[in-house]
Amino acid sequence: MVVAHGEHGYEAKALRWGLIPAWAKDPKTGAKTINAGAETGASRTAFRNAFKKRRCLVPASGYFEWRVKEGDLHIS
C-alpha cells in the first residue's frame, strides 16, 4: 500500500511497482525502471515527469541496497 493523490485527496491504495516511461512501447519496460536514486531521479529522462507530477509515499520499516564489492554482489 502507498499513500497517493486520488479523486478525494490523498488516500491509501495498492499500486504496481515500477515505472513505464512515456516513450516505452512495451509495458514490460516497467520492470526494468524501478529504482530512481534521490540524486538522479529529477534529471533522468525516464523518471523526470513522474518525479514532478506522480509521487507517492511508501510506508516502510527498512530498506536494502545492492552493492558490488570486488566483482561479487552483496546486500548492504
Tab-separated table of C-alpha atoms in Angstrom:
chain	number	residue	atom	x	y	z
A	1	MET	CA	0.000	0.000	0.000
A	2	VAL	CA	1.083	3.547	-0.727
A	3	VAL	CA	-0.320	6.987	0.010
A	4	ALA	CA	-1.052	8.857	-3.222
A	5	HIS	CA	-3.324	11.598	-4.537
A	6	GLY	CA	-6.690	10.230	-5.632
A	7	GLU	CA	-10.130	11.506	-6.572
A	8	HIS	CA	-10.895	12.572	-2.989
A	9	GLY	CA	-7.497	13.902	-1.907
A	10	TYR	CA	-4.767	11.695	-0.519
A	11	GLU	CA	-5.675	8.066	0.028
A	12	ALA	CA	-4.102	4.660	0.625
A	13	LYS	CA	-4.104	2.467	-2.464
A	14	ALA	CA	-2.364	-0.549	-3.957
A	15	LEU	CA	-0.107	0.231	-6.914
A	16	ARG	CA	2.152	-1.815	-9.158
A	17	TRP	CA	5.876	-1.331	-8.511
A	18	GLY	CA	7.788	0.055	-11.477
A	19	LEU	CA	7.546	2.854	-13.996
A	20	ILE	CA	6.534	2.568	-17.615
A	21	PRO	CA	8.199	5.558	-19.309
A	22	ALA	CA	6.060	7.526	-21.783
A	23	TRP	CA	8.389	6.505	-24.630
A	24	ALA	CA	8.198	2.751	-23.839
A	25	LYS	CA	6.495	0.581	-26.457
A	26	ASP	CA	6.252	-2.464	-24.180
A	27	PRO	CA	4.816	-2.369	-20.625
A	28	LYS	CA	7.474	-4.923	-19.590
A	29	THR	CA	9.912	-1.994	-19.624
A	30	GLY	CA	8.420	-1.012	-16.257
A	31	ALA	CA	10.089	-3.991	-14.614
A	32	LYS	CA	13.479	-2.544	-15.589
A	33	THR	CA	12.833	1.018	-14.406
A	34	ILE	CA	12.117	0.559	-10.711
A	35	ASN	CA	14.921	2.387	-8.968
A	36	ALA	CA	15.498	6.118	-9.288
A	37	GLY	CA	18.135	7.398	-6.913
A	38	ALA	CA	17.428	10.580	-4.965
A	39	GLU	CA	20.470	12.119	-6.632
A	40	THR	CA	19.341	11.467	-10.222
A	41	GLY	CA	15.542	10.978	-10.179
A	42	ALA	CA	14.713	14.530	-11.218
A	43	SER	CA	17.204	14.620	-14.089
A	44	ARG	CA	16.942	11.189	-15.762
A	45	THR	CA	14.653	11.176	-18.798
A	46	ALA	CA	12.735	8.051	-17.747
A	47	PHE	CA	11.828	9.461	-14.316
A	48	ARG	CA	11.669	13.239	-14.841
A	49	ASN	CA	7.904	13.675	-15.456
A	50	ALA	CA	6.844	11.140	-12.814
A	51	PHE	CA	9.197	12.793	-10.305
A	52	LYS	CA	7.464	16.144	-10.857
A	53	LYS	CA	3.820	15.031	-11.068
A	54	ARG	CA	3.205	11.478	-9.794
A	55	ARG	CA	4.702	10.959	-6.349
A	56	CYS	CA	3.554	8.701	-3.532
A	57	LEU	CA	4.634	7.734	-0.030
A	58	VAL	CA	5.686	4.151	0.598
A	59	PRO	CA	5.465	3.346	4.328
A	60	ALA	CA	8.352	1.063	5.265
A	61	SER	CA	10.255	-0.052	8.343
A	62	GLY	CA	13.532	-0.580	6.465
A	63	TYR	CA	15.181	-0.943	3.071
A	64	PHE	CA	18.179	-2.554	1.393
A	65	GLU	CA	20.529	-1.578	-1.412
A	66	TRP	CA	22.592	-3.765	-3.693
A	67	ARG	CA	26.284	-3.015	-3.887
A	68	VAL	CA	29.115	-4.598	-5.843
A	69	LYS	CA	32.308	-5.310	-3.962
A	70	GLU	CA	35.323	-6.800	-5.732
A	71	GLY	CA	33.157	-8.231	-8.504
A	72	ASP	CA	30.708	-10.025	-6.179
A	73	LEU	CA	27.143	-8.981	-5.471
A	74	HIS	CA	26.385	-8.284	-1.789
A	75	ILE	CA	23.448	-6.854	0.100
A	76	SER	CA	24.296	-3.966	2.402
